[in-house]
mmCIF file of C-alpha atoms and ligand atoms in Angstrom:
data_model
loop_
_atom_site.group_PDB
_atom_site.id
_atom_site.type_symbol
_atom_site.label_atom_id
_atom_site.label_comp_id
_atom_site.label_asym_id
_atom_site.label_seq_id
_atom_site.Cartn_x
_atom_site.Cartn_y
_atom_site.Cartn_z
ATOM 1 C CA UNK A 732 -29.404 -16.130 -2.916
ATOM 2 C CA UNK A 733 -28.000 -16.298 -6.357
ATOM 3 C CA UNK A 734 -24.614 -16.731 -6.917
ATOM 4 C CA UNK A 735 -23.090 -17.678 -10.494
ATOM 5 C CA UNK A 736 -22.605 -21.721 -10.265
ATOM 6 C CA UNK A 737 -19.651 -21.204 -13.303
ATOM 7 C CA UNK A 738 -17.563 -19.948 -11.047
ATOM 8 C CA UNK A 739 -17.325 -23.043 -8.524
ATOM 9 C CA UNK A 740 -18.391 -26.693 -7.500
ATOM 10 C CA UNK A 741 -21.811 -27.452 -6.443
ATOM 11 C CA UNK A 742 -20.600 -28.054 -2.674
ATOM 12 C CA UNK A 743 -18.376 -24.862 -2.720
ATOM 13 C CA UNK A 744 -20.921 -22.772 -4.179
ATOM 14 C CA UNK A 745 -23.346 -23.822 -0.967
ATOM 15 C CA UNK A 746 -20.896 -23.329 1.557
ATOM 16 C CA UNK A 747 -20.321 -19.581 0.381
ATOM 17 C CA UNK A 748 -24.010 -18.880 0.600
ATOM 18 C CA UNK A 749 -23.467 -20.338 3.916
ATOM 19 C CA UNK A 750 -20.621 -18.347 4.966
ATOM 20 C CA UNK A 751 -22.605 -14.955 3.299
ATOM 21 C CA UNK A 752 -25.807 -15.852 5.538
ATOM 22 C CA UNK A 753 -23.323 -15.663 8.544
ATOM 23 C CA UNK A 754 -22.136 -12.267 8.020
ATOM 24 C CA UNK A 755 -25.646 -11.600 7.064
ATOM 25 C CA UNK A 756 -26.751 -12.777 10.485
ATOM 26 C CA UNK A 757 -24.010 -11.415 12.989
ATOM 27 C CA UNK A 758 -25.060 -8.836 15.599
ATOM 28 C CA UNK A 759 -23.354 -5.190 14.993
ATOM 29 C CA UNK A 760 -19.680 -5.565 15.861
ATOM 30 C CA UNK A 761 -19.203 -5.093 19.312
ATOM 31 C CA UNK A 762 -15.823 -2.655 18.771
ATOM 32 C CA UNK A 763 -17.496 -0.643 16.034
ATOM 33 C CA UNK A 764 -14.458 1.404 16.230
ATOM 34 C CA UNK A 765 -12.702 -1.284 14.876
ATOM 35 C CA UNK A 766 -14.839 -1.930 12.102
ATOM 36 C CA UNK A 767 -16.512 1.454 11.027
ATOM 37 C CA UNK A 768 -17.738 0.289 7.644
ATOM 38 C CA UNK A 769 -19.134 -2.401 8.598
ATOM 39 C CA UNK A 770 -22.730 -1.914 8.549
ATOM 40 C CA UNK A 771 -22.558 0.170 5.483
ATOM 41 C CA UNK A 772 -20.667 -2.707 3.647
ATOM 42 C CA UNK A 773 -23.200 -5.019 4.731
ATOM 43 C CA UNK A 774 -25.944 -3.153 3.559
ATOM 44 C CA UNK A 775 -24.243 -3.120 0.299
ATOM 45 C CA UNK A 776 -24.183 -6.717 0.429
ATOM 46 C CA UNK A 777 -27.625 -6.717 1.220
ATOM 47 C CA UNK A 778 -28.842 -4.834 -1.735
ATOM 48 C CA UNK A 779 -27.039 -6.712 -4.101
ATOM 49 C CA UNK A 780 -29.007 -10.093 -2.490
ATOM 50 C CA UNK A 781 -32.068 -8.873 -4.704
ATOM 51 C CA UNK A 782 -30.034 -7.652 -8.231
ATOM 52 C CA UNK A 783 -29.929 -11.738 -9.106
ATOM 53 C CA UNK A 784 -26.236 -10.690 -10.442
ATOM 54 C CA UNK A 785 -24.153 -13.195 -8.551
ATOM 55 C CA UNK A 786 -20.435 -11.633 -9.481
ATOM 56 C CA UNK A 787 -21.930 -8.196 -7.935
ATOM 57 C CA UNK A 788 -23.102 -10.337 -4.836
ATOM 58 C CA UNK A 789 -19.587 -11.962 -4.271
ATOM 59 C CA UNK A 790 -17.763 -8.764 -4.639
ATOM 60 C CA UNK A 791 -19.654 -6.756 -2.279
ATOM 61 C CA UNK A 792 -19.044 -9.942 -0.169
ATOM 62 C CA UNK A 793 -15.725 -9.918 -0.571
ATOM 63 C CA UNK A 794 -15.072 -5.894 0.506
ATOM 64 C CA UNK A 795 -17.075 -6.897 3.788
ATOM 65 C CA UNK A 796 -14.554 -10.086 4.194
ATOM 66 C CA UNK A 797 -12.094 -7.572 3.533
ATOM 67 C CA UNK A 798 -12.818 -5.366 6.277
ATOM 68 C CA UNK A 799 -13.157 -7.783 8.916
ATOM 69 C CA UNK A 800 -10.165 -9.529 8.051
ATOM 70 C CA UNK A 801 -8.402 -6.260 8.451
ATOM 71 C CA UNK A 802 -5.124 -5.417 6.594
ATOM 72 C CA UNK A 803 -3.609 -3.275 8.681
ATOM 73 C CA UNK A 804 -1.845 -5.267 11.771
ATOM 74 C CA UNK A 805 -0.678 -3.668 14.977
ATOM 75 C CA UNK A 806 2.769 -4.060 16.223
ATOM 76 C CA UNK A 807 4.195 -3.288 18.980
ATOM 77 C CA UNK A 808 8.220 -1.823 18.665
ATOM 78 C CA UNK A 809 9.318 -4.975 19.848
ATOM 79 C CA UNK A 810 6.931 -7.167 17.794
ATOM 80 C CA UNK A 811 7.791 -4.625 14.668
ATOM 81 C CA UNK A 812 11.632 -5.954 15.442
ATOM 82 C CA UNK A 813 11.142 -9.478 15.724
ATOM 83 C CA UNK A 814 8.747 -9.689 12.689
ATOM 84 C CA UNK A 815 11.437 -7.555 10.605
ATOM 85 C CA UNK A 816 14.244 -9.946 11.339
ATOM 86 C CA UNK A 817 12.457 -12.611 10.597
ATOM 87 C CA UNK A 818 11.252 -11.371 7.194
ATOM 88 C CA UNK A 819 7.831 -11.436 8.128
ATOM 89 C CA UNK A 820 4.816 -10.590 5.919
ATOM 90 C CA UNK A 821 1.864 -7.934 7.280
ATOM 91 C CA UNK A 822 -1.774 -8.911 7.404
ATOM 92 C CA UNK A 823 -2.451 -9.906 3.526
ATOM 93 C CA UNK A 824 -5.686 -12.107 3.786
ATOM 94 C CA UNK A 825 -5.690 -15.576 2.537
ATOM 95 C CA UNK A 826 -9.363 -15.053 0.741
ATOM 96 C CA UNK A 827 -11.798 -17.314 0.694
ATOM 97 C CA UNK A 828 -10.742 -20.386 -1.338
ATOM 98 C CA UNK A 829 -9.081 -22.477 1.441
ATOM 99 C CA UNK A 830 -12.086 -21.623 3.573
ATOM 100 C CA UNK A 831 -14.371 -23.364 1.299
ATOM 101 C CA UNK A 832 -12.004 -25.552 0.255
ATOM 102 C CA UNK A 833 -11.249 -26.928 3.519
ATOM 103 C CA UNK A 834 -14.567 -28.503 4.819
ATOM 104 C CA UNK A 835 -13.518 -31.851 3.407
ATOM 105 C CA UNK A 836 -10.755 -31.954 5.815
ATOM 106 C CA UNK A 837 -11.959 -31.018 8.445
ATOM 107 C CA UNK A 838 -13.562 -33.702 11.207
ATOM 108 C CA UNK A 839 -15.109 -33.004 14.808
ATOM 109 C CA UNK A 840 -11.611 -33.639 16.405
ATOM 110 C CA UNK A 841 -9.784 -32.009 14.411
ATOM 111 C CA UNK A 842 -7.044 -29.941 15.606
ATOM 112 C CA UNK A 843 -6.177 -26.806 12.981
ATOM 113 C CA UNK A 844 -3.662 -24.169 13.261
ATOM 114 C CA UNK A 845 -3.224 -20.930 11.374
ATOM 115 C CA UNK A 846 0.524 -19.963 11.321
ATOM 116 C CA UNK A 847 0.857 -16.112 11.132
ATOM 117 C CA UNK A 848 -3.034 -15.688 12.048
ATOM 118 C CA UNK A 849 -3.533 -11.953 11.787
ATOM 119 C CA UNK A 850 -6.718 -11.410 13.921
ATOM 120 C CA UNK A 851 -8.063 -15.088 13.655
ATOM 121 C CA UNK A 852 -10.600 -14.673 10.967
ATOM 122 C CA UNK A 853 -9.715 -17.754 8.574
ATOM 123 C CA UNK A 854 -9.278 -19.932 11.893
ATOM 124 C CA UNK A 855 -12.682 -18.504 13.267
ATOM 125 C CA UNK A 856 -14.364 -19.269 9.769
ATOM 126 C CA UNK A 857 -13.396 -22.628 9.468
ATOM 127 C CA UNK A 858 -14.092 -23.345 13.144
ATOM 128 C CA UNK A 859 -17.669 -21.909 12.538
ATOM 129 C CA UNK A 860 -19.097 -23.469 9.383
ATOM 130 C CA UNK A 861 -17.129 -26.937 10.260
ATOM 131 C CA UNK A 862 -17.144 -26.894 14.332
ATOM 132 C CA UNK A 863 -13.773 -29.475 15.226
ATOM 133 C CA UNK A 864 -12.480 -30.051 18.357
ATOM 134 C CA UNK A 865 -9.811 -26.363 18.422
ATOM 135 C CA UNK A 866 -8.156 -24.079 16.685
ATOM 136 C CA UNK A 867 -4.805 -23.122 17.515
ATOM 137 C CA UNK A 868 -3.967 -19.188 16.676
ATOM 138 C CA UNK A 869 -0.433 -18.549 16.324
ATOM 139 C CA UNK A 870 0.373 -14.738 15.591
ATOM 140 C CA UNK A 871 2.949 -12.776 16.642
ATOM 141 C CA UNK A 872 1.045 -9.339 17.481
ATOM 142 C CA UNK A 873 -0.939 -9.213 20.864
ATOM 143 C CA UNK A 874 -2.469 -6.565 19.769
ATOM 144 C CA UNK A 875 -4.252 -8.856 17.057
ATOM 145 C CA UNK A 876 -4.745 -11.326 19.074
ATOM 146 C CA UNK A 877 -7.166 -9.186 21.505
ATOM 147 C CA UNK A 878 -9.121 -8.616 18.397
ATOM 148 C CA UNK A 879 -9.198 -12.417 17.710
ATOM 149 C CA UNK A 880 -11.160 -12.864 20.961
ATOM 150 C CA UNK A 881 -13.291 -10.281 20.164
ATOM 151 C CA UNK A 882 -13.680 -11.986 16.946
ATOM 152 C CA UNK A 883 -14.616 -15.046 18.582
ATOM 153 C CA UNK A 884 -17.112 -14.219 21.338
ATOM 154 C CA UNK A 885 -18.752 -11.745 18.253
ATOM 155 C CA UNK A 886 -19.060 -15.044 16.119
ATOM 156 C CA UNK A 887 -20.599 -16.742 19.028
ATOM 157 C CA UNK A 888 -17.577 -19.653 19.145
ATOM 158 C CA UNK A 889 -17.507 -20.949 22.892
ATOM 159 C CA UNK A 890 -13.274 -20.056 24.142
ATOM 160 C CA UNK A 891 -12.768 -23.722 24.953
ATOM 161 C CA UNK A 892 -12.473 -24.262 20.614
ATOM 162 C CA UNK A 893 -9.940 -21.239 20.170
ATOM 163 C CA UNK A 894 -6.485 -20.700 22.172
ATOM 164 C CA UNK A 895 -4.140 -18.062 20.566
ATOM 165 C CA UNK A 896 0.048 -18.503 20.991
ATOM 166 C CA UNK A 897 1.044 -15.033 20.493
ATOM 167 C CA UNK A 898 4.912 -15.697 19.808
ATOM 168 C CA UNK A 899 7.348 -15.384 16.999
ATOM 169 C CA UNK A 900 5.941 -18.699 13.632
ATOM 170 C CA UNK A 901 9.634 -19.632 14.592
ATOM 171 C CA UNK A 902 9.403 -20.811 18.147
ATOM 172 C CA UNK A 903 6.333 -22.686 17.606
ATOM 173 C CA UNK A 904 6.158 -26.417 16.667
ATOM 174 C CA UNK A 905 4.214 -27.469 14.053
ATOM 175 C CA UNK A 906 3.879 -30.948 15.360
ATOM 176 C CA UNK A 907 0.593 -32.185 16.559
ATOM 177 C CA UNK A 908 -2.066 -30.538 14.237
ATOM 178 C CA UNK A 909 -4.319 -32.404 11.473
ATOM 179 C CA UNK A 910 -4.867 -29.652 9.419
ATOM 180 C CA UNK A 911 -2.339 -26.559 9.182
ATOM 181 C CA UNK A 912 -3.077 -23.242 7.265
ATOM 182 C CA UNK A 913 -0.368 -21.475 6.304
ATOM 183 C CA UNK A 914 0.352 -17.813 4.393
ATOM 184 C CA UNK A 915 3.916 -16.694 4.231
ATOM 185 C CA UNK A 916 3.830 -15.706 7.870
ATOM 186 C CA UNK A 917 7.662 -15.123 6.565
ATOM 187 C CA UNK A 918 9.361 -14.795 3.822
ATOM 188 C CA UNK A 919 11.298 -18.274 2.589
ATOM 189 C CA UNK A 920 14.864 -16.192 2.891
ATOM 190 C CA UNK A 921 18.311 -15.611 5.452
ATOM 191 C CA UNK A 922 16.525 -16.609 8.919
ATOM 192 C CA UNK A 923 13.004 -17.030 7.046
ATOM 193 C CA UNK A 924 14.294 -20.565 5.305
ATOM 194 C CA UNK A 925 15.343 -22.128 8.510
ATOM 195 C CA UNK A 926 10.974 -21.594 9.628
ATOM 196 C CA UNK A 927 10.299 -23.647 6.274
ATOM 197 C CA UNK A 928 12.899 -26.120 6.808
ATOM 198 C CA UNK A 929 12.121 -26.806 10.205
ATOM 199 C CA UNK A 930 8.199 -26.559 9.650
ATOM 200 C CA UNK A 931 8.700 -29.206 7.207
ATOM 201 C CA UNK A 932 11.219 -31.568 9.557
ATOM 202 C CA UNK A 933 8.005 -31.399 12.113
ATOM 203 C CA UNK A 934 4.996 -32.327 10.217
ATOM 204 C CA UNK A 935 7.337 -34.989 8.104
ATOM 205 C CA UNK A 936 8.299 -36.845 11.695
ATOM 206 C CA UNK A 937 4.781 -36.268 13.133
ATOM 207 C CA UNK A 938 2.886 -39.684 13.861
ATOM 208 C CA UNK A 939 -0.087 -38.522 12.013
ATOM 209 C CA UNK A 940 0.774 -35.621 9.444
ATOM 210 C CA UNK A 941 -1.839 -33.116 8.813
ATOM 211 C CA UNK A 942 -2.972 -31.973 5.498
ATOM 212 C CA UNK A 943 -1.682 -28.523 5.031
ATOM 213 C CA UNK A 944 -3.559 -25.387 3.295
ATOM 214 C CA UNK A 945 -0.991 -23.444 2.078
ATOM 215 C CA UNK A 946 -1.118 -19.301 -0.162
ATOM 216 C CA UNK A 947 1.597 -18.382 -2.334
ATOM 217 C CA UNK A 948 3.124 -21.691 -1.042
ATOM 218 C CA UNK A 949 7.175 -21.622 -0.287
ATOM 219 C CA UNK A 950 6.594 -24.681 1.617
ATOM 220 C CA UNK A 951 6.844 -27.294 -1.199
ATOM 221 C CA UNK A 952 10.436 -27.127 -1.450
ATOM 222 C CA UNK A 953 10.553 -27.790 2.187
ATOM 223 C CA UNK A 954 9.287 -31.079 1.697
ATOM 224 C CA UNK A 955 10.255 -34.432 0.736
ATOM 225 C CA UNK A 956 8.343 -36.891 -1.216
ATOM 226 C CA UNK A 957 6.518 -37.820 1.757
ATOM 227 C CA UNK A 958 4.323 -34.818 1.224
ATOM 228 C CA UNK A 959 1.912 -34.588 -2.269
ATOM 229 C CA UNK A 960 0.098 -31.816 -3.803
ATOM 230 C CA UNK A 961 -2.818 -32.521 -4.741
ATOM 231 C CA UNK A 962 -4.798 -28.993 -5.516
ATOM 232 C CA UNK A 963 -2.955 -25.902 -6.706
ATOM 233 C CA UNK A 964 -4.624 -23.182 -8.557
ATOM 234 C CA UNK A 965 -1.104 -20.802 -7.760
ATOM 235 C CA UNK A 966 -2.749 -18.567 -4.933
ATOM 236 C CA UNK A 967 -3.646 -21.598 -3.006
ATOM 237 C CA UNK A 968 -1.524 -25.108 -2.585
ATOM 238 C CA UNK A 969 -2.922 -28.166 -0.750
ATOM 239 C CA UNK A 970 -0.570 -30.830 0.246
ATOM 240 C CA UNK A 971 -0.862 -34.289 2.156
ATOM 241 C CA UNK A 972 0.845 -37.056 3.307
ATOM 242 C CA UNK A 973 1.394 -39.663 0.671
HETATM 243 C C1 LIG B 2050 0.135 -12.863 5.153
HETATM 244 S S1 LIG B 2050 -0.573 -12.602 6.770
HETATM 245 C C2 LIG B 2050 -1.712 -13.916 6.942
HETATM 246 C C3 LIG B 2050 -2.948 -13.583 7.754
HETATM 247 C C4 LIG B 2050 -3.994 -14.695 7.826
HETATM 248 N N1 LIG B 2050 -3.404 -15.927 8.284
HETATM 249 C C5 LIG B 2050 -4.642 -14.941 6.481
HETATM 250 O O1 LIG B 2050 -4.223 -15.864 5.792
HETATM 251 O O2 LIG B 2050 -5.550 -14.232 6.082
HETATM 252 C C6 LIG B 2050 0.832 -13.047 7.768
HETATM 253 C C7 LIG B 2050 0.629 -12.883 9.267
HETATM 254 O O3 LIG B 2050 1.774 -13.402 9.916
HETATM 255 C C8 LIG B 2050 2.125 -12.550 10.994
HETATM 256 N N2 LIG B 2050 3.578 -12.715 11.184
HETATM 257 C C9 LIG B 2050 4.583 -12.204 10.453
HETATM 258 N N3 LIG B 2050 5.778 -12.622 10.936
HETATM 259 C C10 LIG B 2050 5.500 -13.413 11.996
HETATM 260 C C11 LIG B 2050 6.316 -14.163 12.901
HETATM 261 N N4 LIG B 2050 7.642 -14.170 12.793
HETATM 262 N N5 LIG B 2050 5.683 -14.879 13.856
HETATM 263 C C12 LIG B 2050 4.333 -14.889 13.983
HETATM 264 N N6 LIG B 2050 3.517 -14.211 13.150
HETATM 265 C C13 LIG B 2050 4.089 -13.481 12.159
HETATM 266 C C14 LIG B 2050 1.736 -11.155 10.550
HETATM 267 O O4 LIG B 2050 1.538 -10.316 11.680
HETATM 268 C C15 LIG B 2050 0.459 -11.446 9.776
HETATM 269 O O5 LIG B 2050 -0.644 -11.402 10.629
#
């Protein structure tokens, strides 16, 4: 597979031929009502393999990513009310930087968490090119959540490394996690600021602070000096403990 090596490091460039090959290789979706383009994205994807033109490669790629990821989110009238007082954003996907981004950070015990997780698929990514000991789903539709499992067992990830919290970002501690990815599950106003504020108070007092991924960060302003950036590209902010 040829993908064009100006566009990223050596070790980045490998993991998204890695992460290709796995779409590549994954059965037919087992709710193909869920995903109705999907085998005529991936055949796309397929053609392009031969073409040699990496940029056509990674964007039929991407419109498969796209479709999995799903941007449409399902809400029940209660969930609809909770998420709108909290200011809370619908199911934009994260993309694939922190994904290959992340490996680095990510160690056979680690515990991750995905704050406002949509159907799972970043979590489920990272969990299946760099296996680690769980990943902790946090969304606040149910509805989403069912298609996270579905997600998983289609992926082949064994339950025991996935365990979903469907409840409001704002109830949630964010205490106890090594690596936290985050994308505006809310919006950093009114009710949304005190989710920041107190997100920040938890990983600050944790014993062992986790590195946190976060898009279209709000976070930063959260955080004392105890916290450093130390990649930002402005779609994607990584922070850690100093
Ligand atoms: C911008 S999307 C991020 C989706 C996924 N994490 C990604 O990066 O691709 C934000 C997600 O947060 C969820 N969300 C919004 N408000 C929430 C809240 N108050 N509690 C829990 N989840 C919430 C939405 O349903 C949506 O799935």
């Amino acid at each position: 597979m040829r993908l064009d090596a100006s566009q990223r490091p050596p070790d980045e460039l490998k993991r998204l031929a890695s992460l290709i090959r796995l779409f590549l290789e994954l059965p037919e979706p087992p709710e193909q009502i869920l995903f109705p383009k999907f085998g005529a994205l991936r055949e796309r994807l397929e053609s392009t393999l031969h073409s040699g033109d990496g940029d056509k490669i990674e964007e039929a790629f991407l419109e498969l990513y796209a479709h999995v990821h799903m941007n449409e989110a399902l809400y029940s009238e209660d969930e609809r009310r909770r998420m709108d007082e909290a200011g809370g954003y619908w199911n934009h996907a994260g993309g694939l930087s922190p994904i290959l981004k992340a490996q680095p950070w990510i160690h056979p015990a680690t515990i991750s968490a995905d704050f406002g997780a949509g159907n799972g698929l970043q979590g489920l990514l990272l969990q299946k090119l760099y296996p680690h000991g769980k990943t902790v789903q946090i969304e606040i539709s149910a509805r989403m959540a069912e298609i996270g499992e579905c997600l998983r067992e289609w992926f082949g990830i064994p339950s025991n490394r996935v365990s979903w919290i469907v409840d409001d970002v704002r109830e949630v501690t964010a205490r106890g996690f090594d690596f936290i990815y985050l994308n505006r599950p809310v919006r950093p106003e009114g009710v949304g600021r005190d989710f920041y504020s107190r997100f920040a108070e938890d990983v600050e007092s944790d014993a062992s602070p986790p590195i946190i991924f976060s898009i279209a960060d709000c976070l930063r302003d959260f955080l004392s000096d105890r916290y450093e950036v130390f990649y930002g590209d402005g779609h994607l902010t990584c922070l850690r403990p100093r």
